[in-house]
Amino acid sequence: MSVKPSLTGIILEELADFLEKRGVAPYRAKQITDWIYKKRVTSFDAMTDLPNELRSELAVEFDTPKMEVVRVLGSKDTTQKFLFRLRDQNLIESVLIPASPALYGQPSDRRTICVSTQVGCAYGCKFCASGLEGFSRNLDAAEMVRQLIEIEKKSGEKIDNVVFMGMGEPLANLKNLLRAIRIINAPWGLGIGARHITVSTSGLAPQIRELANESTQFRLAISLHGATNEVRGQIMPVNKRYPLKVLLEACDYYVAKKRRMTFEYILIAGVNDTDEQANELAKIARRLSARINLIPYNTVEGLEWSRPSLPQQKKFQFILRNHGVIATLRLEKGNDIAAACGQLRLQTKRSAGL
Ligand code: SAH
Ligand code: SF4
């Protein structure tokens, strides 16, 4: 399927080139990105200070696809989930998390959006709703950026933190991801600081190495979820392709080249919450000077996994701390409204009998 590039995927410098080739005055480029990213219009017709001819030329070149919010769950002061229908009827979701204590190492008191990067996910982690129905397609950069724009519009909130932790594996869609980050970060775009942007990956070692050589300053979080091949391999099929040794060597490379990274570790009762795993995890964290975000597992309908008791969670955290590792235990927000990625989409599809 070949589609025209979309409005919210436009990059100032590329637009300037395009206009220059057509003999349009250079100042128009900034005028247009202001309409898209500051005033947030959804058509070229609405760009009232552009000549008519230029508006129609742009409309031929770029698409303004529909991307509707079809369901919202949750209320203003809790986590809110937004279900989007895309131009091809595919469903994706994003989550808006209100001010919460330093989840990923950023300052607290920020509104965070959790962005999807793909429709479904091919990586099939055993505990995750997004992986349950396989992979449909990559999102383009415009569809990622649009999640922020539409949610700010719908909620009336200003988003100041972005985590790529919704549906999909961001590093399997690297080109579009980097383009979206460029737009989200640019002063002419959404203007969100790179340190307020976090990408989470299930551990694609080659792409982690690639990122180490990128000039971009966003944060990287690795979904570890198991501190030995035996445990990790049981719940994350990607561990076969990139076993811990390969993954951690890529992490060494990243940390040496760039800066710190974070590990995410979901706590699943009886699977990865033993003292032995905590001890092994501490070794890994120390090797990489990484901090650990412990996340109590969110139950997914139809899956057998559950979270450990609170004392068990605290014990796991205590062991890490005893090894001198910084480990935070996330107090789940939005557990009640199916906040873990992929769950709202799954529920909507199931209740619609899809
Ligand atoms: N594919 C990427 C990013 C999307 S998933 C990745 O795997 O990192 C974002 C995070 O949510 C991951 O750490 C993932 O393991 C976690 N996650 C998935 N299902 C979950 C659930 N049911 N409860 C808690 N965390 C979950
Ligand atoms: Fe995909 Fe991440 Fe879910 Fe694994 S946890 S299936 S990589 S979205």
JSON list of N, CA, C and O in Angstrom, two decimals, residues 295-332:
[
{"chain": "A", "resi": 295, "resn": "ILE", "atom": "N", "xyz": [7.77, -3.31, 38.16]},
{"chain": "A", "resi": 295, "resn": "ILE", "atom": "CA", "xyz": [6.36, -3.07, 37.80]},
{"chain": "A", "resi": 295, "resn": "ILE", "atom": "C", "xyz": [5.54, -4.30, 38.15]},
{"chain": "A", "resi": 295, "resn": "ILE", "atom": "O", "xyz": [5.73, -5.35, 37.55]},
{"chain": "A", "resi": 296, "resn": "PRO", "atom": "N", "xyz": [4.65, -4.16, 39.15]},
{"chain": "A", "resi": 296, "resn": "PRO", "atom": "CA", "xyz": [3.80, -5.31, 39.47]},
{"chain": "A", "resi": 296, "resn": "PRO", "atom": "C", "xyz": [2.95, -5.66, 38.24]},
{"chain": "A", "resi": 296, "resn": "PRO", "atom": "O", "xyz": [2.39, -4.77, 37.61]},
{"chain": "A", "resi": 297, "resn": "TYR", "atom": "N", "xyz": [2.89, -6.92, 37.91]},
{"chain": "A", "resi": 297, "resn": "TYR", "atom": "CA", "xyz": [2.19, -7.36, 36.70]},
{"chain": "A", "resi": 297, "resn": "TYR", "atom": "C", "xyz": [0.71, -6.98, 36.73]},
{"chain": "A", "resi": 297, "resn": "TYR", "atom": "O", "xyz": [0.04, -7.10, 37.75]},
{"chain": "A", "resi": 298, "resn": "ASN", "atom": "N", "xyz": [0.22, -6.52, 35.60]},
{"chain": "A", "resi": 298, "resn": "ASN", "atom": "CA", "xyz": [-1.20, -6.21, 35.40]},
{"chain": "A", "resi": 298, "resn": "ASN", "atom": "C", "xyz": [-1.89, -7.41, 34.78]},
{"chain": "A", "resi": 298, "resn": "ASN", "atom": "O", "xyz": [-1.51, -7.80, 33.67]},
{"chain": "A", "resi": 299, "resn": "THR", "atom": "N", "xyz": [-2.87, -7.95, 35.42]},
{"chain": "A", "resi": 299, "resn": "THR", "atom": "CA", "xyz": [-3.49, -9.16, 34.83]},
{"chain": "A", "resi": 299, "resn": "THR", "atom": "C", "xyz": [-4.14, -8.86, 33.49]},
{"chain": "A", "resi": 299, "resn": "THR", "atom": "O", "xyz": [-4.70, -7.81, 33.27]},
{"chain": "A", "resi": 300, "resn": "VAL", "atom": "N", "xyz": [-4.03, -9.81, 32.59]},
{"chain": "A", "resi": 300, "resn": "VAL", "atom": "CA", "xyz": [-4.63, -9.72, 31.26]},
{"chain": "A", "resi": 300, "resn": "VAL", "atom": "C", "xyz": [-5.67, -10.83, 31.16]},
{"chain": "A", "resi": 300, "resn": "VAL", "atom": "O", "xyz": [-5.36, -11.98, 31.47]},
{"chain": "A", "resi": 301, "resn": "GLU", "atom": "N", "xyz": [-6.86, -10.46, 30.74]},
{"chain": "A", "resi": 301, "resn": "GLU", "atom": "CA", "xyz": [-7.92, -11.46, 30.63]},
{"chain": "A", "resi": 301, "resn": "GLU", "atom": "C", "xyz": [-7.48, -12.60, 29.71]},
{"chain": "A", "resi": 301, "resn": "GLU", "atom": "O", "xyz": [-6.96, -12.35, 28.62]},
{"chain": "A", "resi": 302, "resn": "GLY", "atom": "N", "xyz": [-7.66, -13.81, 30.17]},
{"chain": "A", "resi": 302, "resn": "GLY", "atom": "CA", "xyz": [-7.30, -14.94, 29.32]},
{"chain": "A", "resi": 302, "resn": "GLY", "atom": "C", "xyz": [-5.89, -15.44, 29.55]},
{"chain": "A", "resi": 302, "resn": "GLY", "atom": "O", "xyz": [-5.50, -16.47, 29.01]},
{"chain": "A", "resi": 303, "resn": "LEU", "atom": "N", "xyz": [-5.10, -14.69, 30.34]},
{"chain": "A", "resi": 303, "resn": "LEU", "atom": "CA", "xyz": [-3.75, -15.15, 30.65]},
{"chain": "A", "resi": 303, "resn": "LEU", "atom": "C", "xyz": [-3.66, -15.54, 32.12]},
{"chain": "A", "resi": 303, "resn": "LEU", "atom": "O", "xyz": [-4.31, -14.94, 32.97]},
{"chain": "A", "resi": 304, "resn": "GLU", "atom": "N", "xyz": [-2.82, -16.52, 32.40]},
{"chain": "A", "resi": 304, "resn": "GLU", "atom": "CA", "xyz": [-2.81, -17.12, 33.75]},
{"chain": "A", "resi": 304, "resn": "GLU", "atom": "C", "xyz": [-1.93, -16.38, 34.76]},
{"chain": "A", "resi": 304, "resn": "GLU", "atom": "O", "xyz": [-1.95, -16.66, 35.93]},
{"chain": "A", "resi": 305, "resn": "TRP", "atom": "N", "xyz": [-1.13, -15.42, 34.31]},
{"chain": "A", "resi": 305, "resn": "TRP", "atom": "CA", "xyz": [-0.14, -14.80, 35.19]},
{"chain": "A", "resi": 305, "resn": "TRP", "atom": "C", "xyz": [-0.79, -13.86, 36.20]},
{"chain": "A", "resi": 305, "resn": "TRP", "atom": "O", "xyz": [-1.81, -13.27, 35.93]},
{"chain": "A", "resi": 306, "resn": "SER", "atom": "N", "xyz": [-0.10, -13.70, 37.34]},
{"chain": "A", "resi": 306, "resn": "SER", "atom": "CA", "xyz": [-0.59, -12.72, 38.32]},
{"chain": "A", "resi": 306, "resn": "SER", "atom": "C", "xyz": [0.58, -12.05, 39.03]},
{"chain": "A", "resi": 306, "resn": "SER", "atom": "O", "xyz": [1.72, -12.51, 38.93]},
{"chain": "A", "resi": 307, "resn": "ARG", "atom": "N", "xyz": [0.30, -10.96, 39.76]},
{"chain": "A", "resi": 307, "resn": "ARG", "atom": "CA", "xyz": [1.38, -10.26, 40.45]},
{"chain": "A", "resi": 307, "resn": "ARG", "atom": "C", "xyz": [1.62, -10.88, 41.83]},
{"chain": "A", "resi": 307, "resn": "ARG", "atom": "O", "xyz": [0.70, -11.42, 42.43]},
{"chain": "A", "resi": 308, "resn": "PRO", "atom": "N", "xyz": [2.86, -10.80, 42.31]},
{"chain": "A", "resi": 308, "resn": "PRO", "atom": "CA", "xyz": [3.14, -11.29, 43.66]},
{"chain": "A", "resi": 308, "resn": "PRO", "atom": "C", "xyz": [2.46, -10.40, 44.70]},
{"chain": "A", "resi": 308, "resn": "PRO", "atom": "O", "xyz": [2.07, -9.27, 44.38]},
{"chain": "A", "resi": 309, "resn": "SER", "atom": "N", "xyz": [2.37, -10.88, 45.94]},
{"chain": "A", "resi": 309, "resn": "SER", "atom": "CA", "xyz": [1.81, -10.07, 47.03]},
{"chain": "A", "resi": 309, "resn": "SER", "atom": "C", "xyz": [2.71, -8.85, 47.25]},
{"chain": "A", "resi": 309, "resn": "SER", "atom": "O", "xyz": [3.89, -8.86, 46.89]},
{"chain": "A", "resi": 310, "resn": "LEU", "atom": "N", "xyz": [2.16, -7.82, 47.88]},
{"chain": "A", "resi": 310, "resn": "LEU", "atom": "CA", "xyz": [2.94, -6.62, 48.14]},
{"chain": "A", "resi": 310, "resn": "LEU", "atom": "C", "xyz": [4.20, -6.91, 48.97]},
{"chain": "A", "resi": 310, "resn": "LEU", "atom": "O", "xyz": [5.29, -6.43, 48.63]},
{"chain": "A", "resi": 311, "resn": "PRO", "atom": "N", "xyz": [4.10, -7.71, 50.05]},
{"chain": "A", "resi": 311, "resn": "PRO", "atom": "CA", "xyz": [5.33, -8.03, 50.80]},
{"chain": "A", "resi": 311, "resn": "PRO", "atom": "C", "xyz": [6.38, -8.71, 49.92]},
{"chain": "A", "resi": 311, "resn": "PRO", "atom": "O", "xyz": [7.58, -8.42, 50.03]},
{"chain": "A", "resi": 312, "resn": "GLN", "atom": "N", "xyz": [5.94, -9.57, 49.01]},
{"chain": "A", "resi": 312, "resn": "GLN", "atom": "CA", "xyz": [6.88, -10.24, 48.10]},
{"chain": "A", "resi": 312, "resn": "GLN", "atom": "C", "xyz": [7.54, -9.22, 47.16]},
{"chain": "A", "resi": 312, "resn": "GLN", "atom": "O", "xyz": [8.74, -9.27, 46.91]},
{"chain": "A", "resi": 313, "resn": "GLN", "atom": "N", "xyz": [6.75, -8.28, 46.65]},
{"chain": "A", "resi": 313, "resn": "GLN", "atom": "CA", "xyz": [7.28, -7.21, 45.78]},
{"chain": "A", "resi": 313, "resn": "GLN", "atom": "C", "xyz": [8.34, -6.41, 46.54]},
{"chain": "A", "resi": 313, "resn": "GLN", "atom": "O", "xyz": [9.41, -6.13, 46.02]},
{"chain": "A", "resi": 314, "resn": "LYS", "atom": "N", "xyz": [8.00, -6.07, 47.79]},
{"chain": "A", "resi": 314, "resn": "LYS", "atom": "CA", "xyz": [8.91, -5.24, 48.60]},
{"chain": "A", "resi": 314, "resn": "LYS", "atom": "C", "xyz": [10.19, -5.99, 48.92]},
{"chain": "A", "resi": 314, "resn": "LYS", "atom": "O", "xyz": [11.27, -5.40, 48.98]},
{"chain": "A", "resi": 315, "resn": "LYS", "atom": "N", "xyz": [10.06, -7.30, 49.12]},
{"chain": "A", "resi": 315, "resn": "LYS", "atom": "CA", "xyz": [11.23, -8.11, 49.43]},
{"chain": "A", "resi": 315, "resn": "LYS", "atom": "C", "xyz": [12.19, -8.11, 48.24]},
{"chain": "A", "resi": 315, "resn": "LYS", "atom": "O", "xyz": [13.41, -7.98, 48.39]},
{"chain": "A", "resi": 316, "resn": "PHE", "atom": "N", "xyz": [11.62, -8.27, 47.05]},
{"chain": "A", "resi": 316, "resn": "PHE", "atom": "CA", "xyz": [12.42, -8.26, 45.82]},
{"chain": "A", "resi": 316, "resn": "PHE", "atom": "C", "xyz": [13.18, -6.93, 45.70]},
{"chain": "A", "resi": 316, "resn": "PHE", "atom": "O", "xyz": [14.38, -6.90, 45.44]},
{"chain": "A", "resi": 317, "resn": "GLN", "atom": "N", "xyz": [12.46, -5.85, 45.95]},
{"chain": "A", "resi": 317, "resn": "GLN", "atom": "CA", "xyz": [13.08, -4.52, 45.89]},
{"chain": "A", "resi": 317, "resn": "GLN", "atom": "C", "xyz": [14.18, -4.38, 46.95]},
{"chain": "A", "resi": 317, "resn": "GLN", "atom": "O", "xyz": [15.25, -3.84, 46.69]},
{"chain": "A", "resi": 318, "resn": "PHE", "atom": "N", "xyz": [13.91, -4.92, 48.12]},
{"chain": "A", "resi": 318, "resn": "PHE", "atom": "CA", "xyz": [14.85, -4.85, 49.24]},
{"chain": "A", "resi": 318, "resn": "PHE", "atom": "C", "xyz": [16.17, -5.55, 48.89]},
{"chain": "A", "resi": 318, "resn": "PHE", "atom": "O", "xyz": [17.26, -5.02, 49.16]},
{"chain": "A", "resi": 319, "resn": "ILE", "atom": "N", "xyz": [16.07, -6.70, 48.25]},
{"chain": "A", "resi": 319, "resn": "ILE", "atom": "CA", "xyz": [17.30, -7.43, 47.85]},
{"chain": "A", "resi": 319, "resn": "ILE", "atom": "C", "xyz": [18.13, -6.59, 46.89]},
{"chain": "A", "resi": 319, "resn": "ILE", "atom": "O", "xyz": [19.35, -6.47, 47.02]},
{"chain": "A", "resi": 320, "resn": "LEU", "atom": "N", "xyz": [17.45, -5.98, 45.92]},
{"chain": "A", "resi": 320, "resn": "LEU", "atom": "CA", "xyz": [18.18, -5.13, 44.96]},
{"chain": "A", "resi": 320, "resn": "LEU", "atom": "C", "xyz": [18.88, -3.98, 45.69]},
{"chain": "A", "resi": 320, "resn": "LEU", "atom": "O", "xyz": [20.05, -3.69, 45.44]},
{"chain": "A", "resi": 321, "resn": "ARG", "atom": "N", "xyz": [18.14, -3.36, 46.59]},
{"chain": "A", "resi": 321, "resn": "ARG", "atom": "CA", "xyz": [18.69, -2.21, 47.33]},
{"chain": "A", "resi": 321, "resn": "ARG", "atom": "C", "xyz": [19.87, -2.62, 48.19]},
{"chain": "A", "resi": 321, "resn": "ARG", "atom": "O", "xyz": [20.83, -1.87, 48.34]},
{"chain": "A", "resi": 322, "resn": "ASN", "atom": "N", "xyz": [19.79, -3.82, 48.74]},
{"chain": "A", "resi": 322, "resn": "ASN", "atom": "CA", "xyz": [20.90, -4.33, 49.54]},
{"chain": "A", "resi": 322, "resn": "ASN", "atom": "C", "xyz": [22.18, -4.47, 48.73]},
{"chain": "A", "resi": 322, "resn": "ASN", "atom": "O", "xyz": [23.28, -4.43, 49.28]},
{"chain": "A", "resi": 323, "resn": "HIS", "atom": "N", "xyz": [22.02, -4.68, 47.43]},
{"chain": "A", "resi": 323, "resn": "HIS", "atom": "CA", "xyz": [23.20, -4.76, 46.55]},
{"chain": "A", "resi": 323, "resn": "HIS", "atom": "C", "xyz": [23.63, -3.37, 46.09]},
{"chain": "A", "resi": 323, "resn": "HIS", "atom": "O", "xyz": [24.47, -3.26, 45.20]},
{"chain": "A", "resi": 324, "resn": "GLY", "atom": "N", "xyz": [22.97, -2.34, 46.61]},
{"chain": "A", "resi": 324, "resn": "GLY", "atom": "CA", "xyz": [23.34, -0.97, 46.22]},
{"chain": "A", "resi": 324, "resn": "GLY", "atom": "C", "xyz": [22.73, -0.53, 44.90]},
{"chain": "A", "resi": 324, "resn": "GLY", "atom": "O", "xyz": [23.20, 0.42, 44.27]},
{"chain": "A", "resi": 325, "resn": "VAL", "atom": "N", "xyz": [21.68, -1.21, 44.46]},
{"chain": "A", "resi": 325, "resn": "VAL", "atom": "CA", "xyz": [21.05, -0.87, 43.18]},
{"chain": "A", "resi": 325, "resn": "VAL", "atom": "C", "xyz": [19.84, 0.03, 43.44]},
{"chain": "A", "resi": 325, "resn": "VAL", "atom": "O", "xyz": [19.08, -0.19, 44.38]},
{"chain": "A", "resi": 326, "resn": "ILE", "atom": "N", "xyz": [19.69, 1.05, 42.62]},
{"chain": "A", "resi": 326, "resn": "ILE", "atom": "CA", "xyz": [18.50, 1.91, 42.74]},
{"chain": "A", "resi": 326, "resn": "ILE", "atom": "C", "xyz": [17.34, 1.20, 42.08]},
{"chain": "A", "resi": 326, "resn": "ILE", "atom": "O", "xyz": [17.37, 0.91, 40.88]},
{"chain": "A", "resi": 327, "resn": "ALA", "atom": "N", "xyz": [16.34, 0.88, 42.89]},
{"chain": "A", "resi": 327, "resn": "ALA", "atom": "CA", "xyz": [15.18, 0.16, 42.35]},
{"chain": "A", "resi": 327, "resn": "ALA", "atom": "C", "xyz": [13.91, 0.80, 42.87]},
{"chain": "A", "resi": 327, "resn": "ALA", "atom": "O", "xyz": [13.72, 0.94, 44.08]},
{"chain": "A", "resi": 328, "resn": "THR", "atom": "N", "xyz": [13.05, 1.23, 41.94]},
{"chain": "A", "resi": 328, "resn": "THR", "atom": "CA", "xyz": [11.77, 1.80, 42.36]},
{"chain": "A", "resi": 328, "resn": "THR", "atom": "C", "xyz": [10.68, 0.78, 42.09]},
{"chain": "A", "resi": 328, "resn": "THR", "atom": "O", "xyz": [10.76, 0.00, 41.15]},
{"chain": "A", "resi": 329, "resn": "LEU", "atom": "N", "xyz": [9.67, 0.81, 42.94]},
{"chain": "A", "resi": 329, "resn": "LEU", "atom": "CA", "xyz": [8.54, -0.09, 42.78]},
{"chain": "A", "resi": 329, "resn": "LEU", "atom": "C", "xyz": [7.38, 0.76, 42.31]},
{"chain": "A", "resi": 329, "resn": "LEU", "atom": "O", "xyz": [6.94, 1.66, 43.04]},
{"chain": "A", "resi": 330, "resn": "ARG", "atom": "N", "xyz": [6.91, 0.53, 41.12]},
{"chain": "A", "resi": 330, "resn": "ARG", "atom": "CA", "xyz": [5.86, 1.39, 40.58]},
{"chain": "A", "resi": 330, "resn": "ARG", "atom": "C", "xyz": [4.52, 1.06, 41.24]},
{"chain": "A", "resi": 330, "resn": "ARG", "atom": "O", "xyz": [4.11, -0.09, 41.28]},
{"chain": "A", "resi": 331, "resn": "LEU", "atom": "N", "xyz": [3.91, 2.11, 41.77]},
{"chain": "A", "resi": 331, "resn": "LEU", "atom": "CA", "xyz": [2.56, 1.93, 42.29]},
{"chain": "A", "resi": 331, "resn": "LEU", "atom": "C", "xyz": [1.63, 2.13, 41.11]},
{"chain": "A", "resi": 331, "resn": "LEU", "atom": "O", "xyz": [1.56, 3.21, 40.54]},
{"chain": "A", "resi": 332, "resn": "GLU", "atom": "N", "xyz": [1.00, 1.06, 40.74]},
{"chain": "A", "resi": 332, "resn": "GLU", "atom": "CA", "xyz": [0.25, 1.06, 39.49]},
{"chain": "A", "resi": 332, "resn": "GLU", "atom": "C", "xyz": [-0.89, 2.05, 39.48]},
{"chain": "A", "resi": 332, "resn": "GLU", "atom": "O", "xyz": [-1.72, 2.07, 40.37]}
]
